[in-house]
Short mmCIF file of N, CA and C in Angstrom, two decimals:
data_model
loop_
_atom_site.label_atom_id
_atom_site.label_comp_id
_atom_site.label_asym_id
_atom_site.label_seq_id
_atom_site.Cartn_x
_atom_site.Cartn_y
_atom_site.Cartn_z
N MET A 1 3.46 19.28 -35.57
CA MET A 1 2.73 18.54 -34.56
C MET A 1 1.67 19.43 -33.90
N LYS A 2 2.06 20.67 -33.60
CA LYS A 2 1.10 21.59 -32.99
C LYS A 2 -0.06 21.86 -33.93
N ARG A 3 0.25 21.97 -35.21
CA ARG A 3 -0.79 22.25 -36.20
C ARG A 3 -1.79 21.09 -36.29
N ILE A 4 -1.31 19.86 -36.24
CA ILE A 4 -2.20 18.69 -36.30
C ILE A 4 -3.08 18.64 -35.06
N LEU A 5 -2.50 18.90 -33.90
CA LEU A 5 -3.28 18.92 -32.66
C LEU A 5 -4.33 20.03 -32.71
N TYR A 6 -3.96 21.19 -33.20
CA TYR A 6 -4.90 22.31 -33.31
C TYR A 6 -6.05 21.97 -34.26
N ILE A 7 -5.75 21.40 -35.41
CA ILE A 7 -6.78 21.04 -36.39
C ILE A 7 -7.70 19.96 -35.82
N THR A 8 -7.14 18.97 -35.16
CA THR A 8 -7.93 17.89 -34.58
C THR A 8 -8.88 18.42 -33.52
N LEU A 9 -8.37 19.25 -32.61
CA LEU A 9 -9.22 19.82 -31.57
C LEU A 9 -10.28 20.74 -32.15
N SER A 10 -9.93 21.51 -33.16
CA SER A 10 -10.91 22.41 -33.79
C SER A 10 -12.03 21.63 -34.45
N LEU A 11 -11.68 20.59 -35.20
CA LEU A 11 -12.70 19.77 -35.84
C LEU A 11 -13.59 19.08 -34.80
N PHE A 12 -12.98 18.57 -33.75
CA PHE A 12 -13.74 17.93 -32.68
C PHE A 12 -14.70 18.91 -32.03
N PHE A 13 -14.22 20.11 -31.76
CA PHE A 13 -15.03 21.15 -31.13
C PHE A 13 -16.21 21.54 -32.01
N PHE A 14 -15.96 21.80 -33.29
CA PHE A 14 -17.04 22.20 -34.19
C PHE A 14 -18.01 21.06 -34.48
N PHE A 15 -17.52 19.84 -34.48
CA PHE A 15 -18.41 18.70 -34.68
C PHE A 15 -19.42 18.59 -33.55
N HIS A 16 -18.96 18.82 -32.32
CA HIS A 16 -19.85 18.72 -31.17
C HIS A 16 -20.76 19.93 -31.02
N CYS A 17 -20.43 21.05 -31.64
CA CYS A 17 -21.29 22.23 -31.56
C CYS A 17 -22.47 22.14 -32.52
N SER A 18 -22.37 21.33 -33.53
CA SER A 18 -23.48 21.24 -34.48
C SER A 18 -24.59 20.39 -33.87
N SER A 19 -25.82 20.78 -34.16
CA SER A 19 -26.95 20.05 -33.60
C SER A 19 -27.44 19.00 -34.59
N GLN A 20 -28.07 17.99 -34.05
CA GLN A 20 -28.65 16.95 -34.88
C GLN A 20 -30.00 17.43 -35.38
N THR A 21 -30.48 16.84 -36.46
CA THR A 21 -31.78 17.23 -36.98
C THR A 21 -32.87 16.62 -36.12
N MET A 22 -33.91 17.41 -35.86
CA MET A 22 -35.04 16.94 -35.07
C MET A 22 -36.22 16.71 -36.00
N ASN A 23 -37.14 15.87 -35.58
CA ASN A 23 -38.29 15.51 -36.39
C ASN A 23 -39.46 16.44 -36.06
N PHE A 24 -39.91 17.21 -37.04
CA PHE A 24 -41.04 18.10 -36.88
C PHE A 24 -42.18 17.65 -37.79
N SER A 25 -42.51 16.38 -37.75
CA SER A 25 -43.46 15.80 -38.70
C SER A 25 -44.90 16.25 -38.48
N ASP A 26 -45.29 16.61 -37.26
CA ASP A 26 -46.68 16.99 -36.99
C ASP A 26 -46.89 18.50 -37.01
N MET A 27 -46.05 19.23 -37.73
CA MET A 27 -46.15 20.68 -37.79
C MET A 27 -47.35 21.10 -38.65
N ASP A 28 -48.05 22.14 -38.20
CA ASP A 28 -49.17 22.71 -38.95
C ASP A 28 -48.59 23.62 -40.03
N VAL A 29 -48.65 23.18 -41.28
CA VAL A 29 -48.04 23.95 -42.36
C VAL A 29 -48.91 25.13 -42.80
N LYS A 30 -50.20 25.10 -42.48
CA LYS A 30 -51.10 26.20 -42.88
C LYS A 30 -51.01 27.38 -41.92
N ASN A 31 -50.97 27.11 -40.63
CA ASN A 31 -50.92 28.17 -39.62
C ASN A 31 -49.65 28.00 -38.80
N LYS A 32 -48.62 28.75 -39.13
CA LYS A 32 -47.32 28.60 -38.47
C LYS A 32 -47.12 29.57 -37.31
N ASP A 33 -48.09 30.46 -37.07
CA ASP A 33 -47.95 31.46 -36.02
C ASP A 33 -48.09 30.81 -34.64
N ILE A 34 -47.11 31.01 -33.77
CA ILE A 34 -47.12 30.38 -32.45
C ILE A 34 -47.68 31.30 -31.37
N SER A 35 -48.11 32.49 -31.72
CA SER A 35 -48.66 33.42 -30.73
C SER A 35 -49.92 32.83 -30.11
N GLY A 36 -50.08 33.05 -28.80
CA GLY A 36 -51.26 32.56 -28.10
C GLY A 36 -50.98 32.31 -26.64
N ARG A 37 -51.98 31.76 -25.95
CA ARG A 37 -51.89 31.44 -24.53
C ARG A 37 -51.85 29.93 -24.40
N TYR A 38 -50.90 29.45 -23.58
CA TYR A 38 -50.69 28.02 -23.43
C TYR A 38 -50.65 27.64 -21.96
N LYS A 39 -51.10 26.43 -21.67
CA LYS A 39 -51.13 25.89 -20.32
C LYS A 39 -49.76 25.29 -19.99
N ASN A 40 -49.26 25.59 -18.81
CA ASN A 40 -47.96 25.07 -18.38
C ASN A 40 -48.16 23.82 -17.54
N THR A 41 -47.19 22.93 -17.57
CA THR A 41 -47.19 21.75 -16.71
C THR A 41 -45.98 21.83 -15.79
N GLU A 42 -46.22 21.81 -14.50
CA GLU A 42 -45.20 21.92 -13.47
C GLU A 42 -44.33 23.15 -13.71
N LEU A 43 -43.01 23.01 -13.68
CA LEU A 43 -42.10 24.15 -13.91
C LEU A 43 -41.42 24.03 -15.27
N THR A 44 -42.05 23.36 -16.19
CA THR A 44 -41.42 23.02 -17.46
C THR A 44 -40.96 24.24 -18.24
N ILE A 45 -41.83 25.20 -18.48
CA ILE A 45 -41.47 26.35 -19.31
C ILE A 45 -40.39 27.19 -18.64
N VAL A 46 -40.42 27.27 -17.32
CA VAL A 46 -39.40 28.04 -16.59
C VAL A 46 -38.04 27.40 -16.75
N ARG A 47 -37.98 26.09 -16.65
CA ARG A 47 -36.70 25.38 -16.81
C ARG A 47 -36.16 25.49 -18.23
N LEU A 48 -37.05 25.51 -19.21
CA LEU A 48 -36.59 25.62 -20.60
C LEU A 48 -36.04 27.01 -20.90
N LEU A 49 -36.68 28.04 -20.37
CA LEU A 49 -36.26 29.41 -20.68
C LEU A 49 -35.07 29.87 -19.85
N ASP A 50 -34.87 29.29 -18.67
CA ASP A 50 -33.77 29.69 -17.80
C ASP A 50 -32.46 29.22 -18.43
N ARG A 51 -31.56 30.14 -18.72
CA ARG A 51 -30.36 29.77 -19.47
C ARG A 51 -29.06 30.00 -18.71
N LYS A 52 -29.10 30.49 -17.49
CA LYS A 52 -27.87 30.61 -16.73
C LYS A 52 -27.42 29.21 -16.32
N VAL A 53 -26.18 28.88 -16.61
CA VAL A 53 -25.69 27.53 -16.35
C VAL A 53 -25.37 27.33 -14.87
N LEU A 54 -24.78 28.32 -14.23
CA LEU A 54 -24.35 28.16 -12.85
C LEU A 54 -25.33 28.76 -11.84
N LYS A 55 -26.22 29.67 -12.28
CA LYS A 55 -27.15 30.32 -11.36
C LYS A 55 -28.49 30.50 -12.05
N ASP A 56 -29.58 30.21 -11.35
CA ASP A 56 -30.91 30.36 -11.92
C ASP A 56 -31.27 31.83 -12.04
N THR A 57 -31.92 32.21 -13.14
CA THR A 57 -32.33 33.60 -13.33
C THR A 57 -33.83 33.78 -13.16
N LEU A 58 -34.58 32.71 -13.21
CA LEU A 58 -36.03 32.79 -13.03
C LEU A 58 -36.41 32.20 -11.69
N ASP A 59 -37.53 32.66 -11.14
CA ASP A 59 -37.99 32.27 -9.82
C ASP A 59 -38.71 30.92 -9.89
N TYR A 60 -38.21 29.93 -9.14
CA TYR A 60 -38.83 28.61 -9.11
C TYR A 60 -39.79 28.43 -7.94
N THR A 61 -39.93 29.43 -7.07
CA THR A 61 -40.74 29.24 -5.87
C THR A 61 -42.24 29.30 -6.16
N HIS A 62 -42.64 30.01 -7.20
CA HIS A 62 -44.06 30.12 -7.53
C HIS A 62 -44.33 29.41 -8.85
N PHE A 63 -45.39 28.66 -8.87
CA PHE A 63 -45.78 27.88 -10.04
C PHE A 63 -46.29 28.80 -11.15
N VAL A 64 -45.88 28.53 -12.37
CA VAL A 64 -46.38 29.27 -13.54
C VAL A 64 -47.54 28.46 -14.11
N SER A 65 -48.76 29.02 -14.01
CA SER A 65 -49.95 28.28 -14.44
C SER A 65 -50.12 28.29 -15.95
N HIS A 66 -49.85 29.41 -16.58
CA HIS A 66 -49.95 29.51 -18.03
C HIS A 66 -49.02 30.61 -18.52
N PHE A 67 -48.84 30.68 -19.81
CA PHE A 67 -47.96 31.69 -20.38
C PHE A 67 -48.48 32.13 -21.73
N ASP A 68 -48.15 33.37 -22.09
CA ASP A 68 -48.51 33.93 -23.38
C ASP A 68 -47.27 34.08 -24.23
N ILE A 69 -47.44 33.87 -25.52
CA ILE A 69 -46.36 34.11 -26.48
C ILE A 69 -46.85 35.11 -27.50
N THR A 70 -46.08 36.16 -27.69
CA THR A 70 -46.32 37.10 -28.78
C THR A 70 -44.99 37.29 -29.50
N LYS A 71 -45.07 37.69 -30.74
CA LYS A 71 -43.82 37.87 -31.48
C LYS A 71 -43.95 39.05 -32.41
N ASP A 72 -42.80 39.64 -32.72
CA ASP A 72 -42.72 40.65 -33.76
C ASP A 72 -41.69 40.17 -34.77
N LYS A 73 -41.16 41.09 -35.54
CA LYS A 73 -40.25 40.69 -36.62
C LYS A 73 -38.94 40.07 -36.11
N HIS A 74 -38.47 40.49 -34.93
CA HIS A 74 -37.16 40.03 -34.46
C HIS A 74 -37.18 39.35 -33.09
N HIS A 75 -38.27 39.47 -32.33
CA HIS A 75 -38.29 38.96 -30.96
C HIS A 75 -39.54 38.13 -30.68
N ILE A 76 -39.38 37.17 -29.78
CA ILE A 76 -40.51 36.44 -29.21
C ILE A 76 -40.59 36.85 -27.75
N TYR A 77 -41.79 37.21 -27.30
CA TYR A 77 -42.02 37.66 -25.93
C TYR A 77 -42.81 36.60 -25.17
N PHE A 78 -42.30 36.21 -24.01
CA PHE A 78 -42.98 35.27 -23.13
C PHE A 78 -43.48 36.04 -21.92
N SER A 79 -44.75 35.87 -21.58
CA SER A 79 -45.33 36.41 -20.35
C SER A 79 -45.72 35.23 -19.49
N LEU A 80 -45.00 35.04 -18.39
CA LEU A 80 -45.23 33.90 -17.50
C LEU A 80 -46.10 34.35 -16.33
N TYR A 81 -47.28 33.75 -16.17
CA TYR A 81 -48.23 34.12 -15.13
C TYR A 81 -48.06 33.17 -13.94
N GLN A 82 -47.59 33.74 -12.81
CA GLN A 82 -47.35 32.93 -11.62
C GLN A 82 -48.61 32.89 -10.76
N THR A 83 -48.67 31.91 -9.85
CA THR A 83 -49.85 31.74 -8.99
C THR A 83 -50.01 32.87 -7.98
N ASN A 84 -48.95 33.60 -7.67
CA ASN A 84 -49.05 34.70 -6.72
C ASN A 84 -49.51 36.00 -7.39
N GLY A 85 -49.88 35.95 -8.67
CA GLY A 85 -50.38 37.12 -9.38
C GLY A 85 -49.31 37.91 -10.12
N LYS A 86 -48.07 37.56 -9.94
CA LYS A 86 -46.97 38.27 -10.60
C LYS A 86 -46.82 37.77 -12.04
N VAL A 87 -46.48 38.68 -12.94
CA VAL A 87 -46.25 38.33 -14.34
C VAL A 87 -44.80 38.62 -14.66
N VAL A 88 -44.08 37.62 -15.16
CA VAL A 88 -42.68 37.77 -15.52
C VAL A 88 -42.60 37.81 -17.05
N HIS A 89 -41.91 38.82 -17.57
CA HIS A 89 -41.77 38.97 -19.01
C HIS A 89 -40.34 38.65 -19.43
N ARG A 90 -40.20 37.91 -20.51
CA ARG A 90 -38.90 37.60 -21.09
C ARG A 90 -38.96 37.86 -22.59
N LYS A 91 -37.84 38.34 -23.14
CA LYS A 91 -37.75 38.65 -24.56
C LYS A 91 -36.54 37.91 -25.13
N TYR A 92 -36.74 37.22 -26.26
CA TYR A 92 -35.67 36.47 -26.90
C TYR A 92 -35.66 36.76 -28.39
N LYS A 93 -34.47 36.82 -28.95
CA LYS A 93 -34.36 36.88 -30.40
C LYS A 93 -34.62 35.48 -30.94
N TYR A 94 -35.01 35.42 -32.19
CA TYR A 94 -35.27 34.12 -32.78
C TYR A 94 -34.87 34.09 -34.24
N LYS A 95 -34.77 32.87 -34.74
CA LYS A 95 -34.50 32.63 -36.15
C LYS A 95 -35.60 31.69 -36.63
N GLU A 96 -36.31 32.08 -37.69
CA GLU A 96 -37.42 31.28 -38.20
C GLU A 96 -37.01 30.60 -39.50
N ARG A 97 -37.24 29.29 -39.55
CA ARG A 97 -36.92 28.53 -40.75
C ARG A 97 -38.02 27.50 -40.99
N LYS A 98 -38.78 27.69 -42.05
CA LYS A 98 -39.85 26.77 -42.45
C LYS A 98 -40.88 26.54 -41.35
N GLY A 99 -41.26 27.58 -40.65
CA GLY A 99 -42.28 27.47 -39.61
C GLY A 99 -41.78 27.03 -38.26
N VAL A 100 -40.49 26.79 -38.12
CA VAL A 100 -39.89 26.39 -36.84
C VAL A 100 -39.06 27.57 -36.34
N TYR A 101 -39.32 27.97 -35.09
CA TYR A 101 -38.63 29.11 -34.50
C TYR A 101 -37.55 28.59 -33.55
N GLN A 102 -36.31 29.00 -33.79
CA GLN A 102 -35.22 28.63 -32.89
C GLN A 102 -34.87 29.84 -32.04
N LEU A 103 -34.97 29.68 -30.72
CA LEU A 103 -34.65 30.78 -29.82
C LEU A 103 -33.15 31.00 -29.77
N LYS A 104 -32.76 32.25 -29.75
CA LYS A 104 -31.34 32.60 -29.60
C LYS A 104 -31.12 33.05 -28.17
N ASN A 105 -31.27 32.14 -27.23
CA ASN A 105 -31.13 32.46 -25.82
C ASN A 105 -29.82 31.90 -25.27
N HIS A 106 -28.72 32.43 -25.77
CA HIS A 106 -27.39 32.02 -25.32
C HIS A 106 -27.23 30.51 -25.47
N ASN A 107 -27.31 30.03 -26.71
CA ASN A 107 -27.26 28.60 -27.00
C ASN A 107 -25.95 27.95 -26.56
N PHE A 108 -24.85 28.67 -26.63
CA PHE A 108 -23.53 28.12 -26.34
C PHE A 108 -22.99 28.79 -25.08
N LYS A 109 -22.66 27.99 -24.07
CA LYS A 109 -22.10 28.52 -22.83
C LYS A 109 -20.84 27.74 -22.46
N PRO A 110 -19.70 28.41 -22.39
CA PRO A 110 -18.50 27.72 -21.89
C PRO A 110 -18.51 27.72 -20.36
N LEU A 111 -18.06 26.64 -19.78
CA LEU A 111 -17.90 26.53 -18.34
C LEU A 111 -16.41 26.46 -18.05
N LEU A 112 -15.90 27.46 -17.37
CA LEU A 112 -14.47 27.61 -17.10
C LEU A 112 -13.72 27.68 -18.43
N VAL A 113 -12.66 26.91 -18.62
CA VAL A 113 -11.91 26.90 -19.88
C VAL A 113 -12.19 25.57 -20.57
N PRO A 114 -13.02 25.58 -21.64
CA PRO A 114 -13.43 24.32 -22.26
C PRO A 114 -12.25 23.49 -22.76
N TYR A 115 -12.34 22.20 -22.51
CA TYR A 115 -11.37 21.18 -22.94
C TYR A 115 -9.97 21.35 -22.36
N VAL A 116 -9.75 22.32 -21.52
CA VAL A 116 -8.52 22.39 -20.76
C VAL A 116 -8.87 22.04 -19.32
N PHE A 117 -9.77 22.82 -18.72
CA PHE A 117 -10.32 22.51 -17.41
C PHE A 117 -11.74 23.07 -17.40
N GLY A 118 -12.64 22.33 -18.00
CA GLY A 118 -14.01 22.80 -18.09
C GLY A 118 -14.79 22.07 -19.15
N ALA A 119 -15.87 22.71 -19.60
CA ALA A 119 -16.76 22.05 -20.55
C ALA A 119 -17.49 23.10 -21.38
N ILE A 120 -18.20 22.61 -22.38
CA ILE A 120 -19.12 23.47 -23.12
C ILE A 120 -20.52 22.93 -22.92
N ASP A 121 -21.47 23.84 -22.90
CA ASP A 121 -22.87 23.49 -22.71
C ASP A 121 -23.67 24.12 -23.83
N ILE A 122 -24.40 23.31 -24.59
CA ILE A 122 -25.19 23.79 -25.72
C ILE A 122 -26.64 23.42 -25.48
N ARG A 123 -27.52 24.40 -25.62
CA ARG A 123 -28.96 24.12 -25.55
C ARG A 123 -29.65 24.90 -26.66
N LYS A 124 -30.46 24.20 -27.42
CA LYS A 124 -31.23 24.84 -28.48
C LYS A 124 -32.69 24.50 -28.29
N LEU A 125 -33.54 25.52 -28.38
CA LEU A 125 -34.98 25.34 -28.26
C LEU A 125 -35.64 25.64 -29.59
N TYR A 126 -36.44 24.70 -30.06
CA TYR A 126 -37.17 24.84 -31.31
C TYR A 126 -38.66 24.88 -30.98
N LEU A 127 -39.36 25.93 -31.41
CA LEU A 127 -40.78 26.08 -31.14
C LEU A 127 -41.56 25.99 -32.44
N TYR A 128 -42.67 25.29 -32.42
CA TYR A 128 -43.56 25.25 -33.58
C TYR A 128 -44.96 24.86 -33.12
N ARG A 129 -45.91 25.08 -33.99
CA ARG A 129 -47.30 24.76 -33.72
C ARG A 129 -47.65 23.46 -34.43
N ASN A 130 -48.27 22.52 -33.69
CA ASN A 130 -48.60 21.24 -34.32
C ASN A 130 -50.01 21.28 -34.92
N ILE A 131 -50.44 20.18 -35.48
CA ILE A 131 -51.72 20.11 -36.19
C ILE A 131 -52.90 20.39 -35.26
N LYS A 132 -52.81 20.01 -33.98
CA LYS A 132 -53.88 20.25 -33.01
C LYS A 132 -53.95 21.71 -32.57
N GLY A 133 -52.97 22.53 -32.94
CA GLY A 133 -52.93 23.92 -32.52
C GLY A 133 -52.14 24.14 -31.25
N ASN A 134 -51.56 23.09 -30.70
CA ASN A 134 -50.76 23.20 -29.48
C ASN A 134 -49.33 23.59 -29.82
N LEU A 135 -48.63 24.10 -28.81
CA LEU A 135 -47.23 24.49 -28.97
C LEU A 135 -46.35 23.29 -28.67
N LYS A 136 -45.40 23.00 -29.53
CA LYS A 136 -44.41 21.96 -29.26
C LYS A 136 -43.04 22.61 -29.19
N ILE A 137 -42.29 22.20 -28.19
CA ILE A 137 -40.93 22.71 -28.01
C ILE A 137 -39.97 21.53 -28.07
N GLY A 138 -39.06 21.60 -29.01
CA GLY A 138 -38.00 20.60 -29.12
C GLY A 138 -36.78 21.12 -28.38
N ASN A 139 -36.28 20.32 -27.46
CA ASN A 139 -35.16 20.73 -26.62
C ASN A 139 -33.96 19.84 -26.93
N TYR A 140 -32.87 20.45 -27.41
CA TYR A 140 -31.62 19.74 -27.68
C TYR A 140 -30.57 20.25 -26.70
N GLU A 141 -29.94 19.35 -25.96
CA GLU A 141 -28.90 19.72 -25.01
C GLU A 141 -27.67 18.86 -25.24
N HIS A 142 -26.50 19.50 -25.13
CA HIS A 142 -25.24 18.78 -25.27
C HIS A 142 -24.24 19.37 -24.29
N ARG A 143 -23.51 18.50 -23.61
CA ARG A 143 -22.44 18.94 -22.72
C ARG A 143 -21.26 18.01 -22.90
N SER A 144 -20.09 18.61 -23.09
CA SER A 144 -18.87 17.82 -23.18
C SER A 144 -17.72 18.66 -22.66
N GLY A 145 -16.69 18.00 -22.20
CA GLY A 145 -15.54 18.71 -21.66
C GLY A 145 -14.40 17.77 -21.36
N ALA A 146 -13.36 18.33 -20.79
CA ALA A 146 -12.18 17.53 -20.47
C ALA A 146 -11.35 18.25 -19.43
N MET A 147 -10.40 17.53 -18.88
CA MET A 147 -9.44 18.11 -17.95
C MET A 147 -8.07 17.92 -18.57
N PHE A 148 -7.44 19.02 -18.94
CA PHE A 148 -6.14 19.02 -19.60
C PHE A 148 -6.16 18.17 -20.87
N ILE A 149 -7.24 18.30 -21.64
CA ILE A 149 -7.46 17.64 -22.92
C ILE A 149 -7.46 16.11 -22.80
N VAL A 150 -7.61 15.61 -21.59
CA VAL A 150 -7.65 14.17 -21.36
C VAL A 150 -8.93 13.85 -20.60
N GLY A 151 -9.57 12.78 -20.98
CA GLY A 151 -10.73 12.30 -20.25
C GLY A 151 -12.04 12.91 -20.68
N PHE A 152 -13.09 12.21 -20.44
CA PHE A 152 -14.49 12.47 -20.76
C PHE A 152 -14.70 13.40 -21.96
N LEU A 153 -14.05 13.08 -23.10
CA LEU A 153 -14.22 13.85 -24.32
C LEU A 153 -15.47 13.43 -25.10
N ASP A 154 -16.15 12.39 -24.66
CA ASP A 154 -17.28 11.88 -25.44
C ASP A 154 -18.50 12.80 -25.39
N GLY A 155 -18.84 13.37 -24.28
CA GLY A 155 -19.98 14.27 -24.18
C GLY A 155 -21.29 13.53 -24.08
N LYS A 156 -22.34 14.31 -23.77
CA LYS A 156 -23.66 13.73 -23.60
C LYS A 156 -24.67 14.61 -24.33
N SER A 157 -25.50 14.02 -25.17
CA SER A 157 -26.53 14.75 -25.90
C SER A 157 -27.90 14.18 -25.56
N THR A 158 -28.87 15.07 -25.37
CA THR A 158 -30.24 14.63 -25.11
C THR A 158 -31.20 15.42 -26.00
N TYR A 159 -32.26 14.75 -26.39
CA TYR A 159 -33.32 15.36 -27.18
C TYR A 159 -34.64 15.02 -26.52
N ASN A 160 -35.53 15.98 -26.46
CA ASN A 160 -36.89 15.68 -26.04
C ASN A 160 -37.86 16.71 -26.61
N MET A 161 -39.09 16.28 -26.79
CA MET A 161 -40.15 17.14 -27.31
C MET A 161 -41.20 17.29 -26.23
N LEU A 162 -41.63 18.52 -25.99
CA LEU A 162 -42.66 18.81 -25.01
C LEU A 162 -43.83 19.49 -25.71
N GLU A 163 -45.04 19.17 -25.27
CA GLU A 163 -46.23 19.76 -25.88
C GLU A 163 -46.98 20.56 -24.82
N PHE A 164 -47.38 21.77 -25.18
CA PHE A 164 -48.13 22.65 -24.30
C PHE A 164 -49.49 22.92 -24.93
N GLU A 165 -50.54 22.63 -24.17
CA GLU A 165 -51.91 22.76 -24.67
C GLU A 165 -52.31 24.22 -24.82
N LYS A 166 -52.93 24.55 -25.93
CA LYS A 166 -53.39 25.91 -26.19
C LYS A 166 -54.67 26.17 -25.40
N ILE A 167 -54.73 27.34 -24.75
CA ILE A 167 -55.91 27.77 -24.01
C ILE A 167 -56.66 28.76 -24.90
N GLU A 168 -57.93 28.48 -25.14
CA GLU A 168 -58.73 29.39 -25.96
C GLU A 168 -59.08 30.63 -25.15
N ASN A 169 -59.00 31.79 -25.77
CA ASN A 169 -59.33 33.05 -25.08
C ASN A 169 -60.82 33.27 -25.05
#
């Protein structure tokens, strides 16, 4: 009986950790490099890059007007330019597959003890350059949990695509 319960919970857990496929139909197949300067809208890029689940790590008090992306073989570097003149730098590992860059910014975060008294939180960011030369970020989020393995096991998944306009230097 314990073995069946363990297998069922393991399969359920791994099923919910897998991400759904996203549509990257407008990707520029000739120029896949995402390096460049992009215009920010509101606090969008800050919210996407901030990955602490219980506490914010980036400053929300100053607006980020634009940001730069540079990359090397293993890392993508974000330079966020705030309106007060301060520049915030962030470095993330990435995985590139067919011109789509997936950030490895702590995609999986447990909250307390998952499925006993807590939840799991999954966020994956996919970056690519579209045909217009703009940056598109696909955001996949999933949260599910339970209390003593009973209740709200269904979870919630959201997908959205955001486009950031390229600024010519």
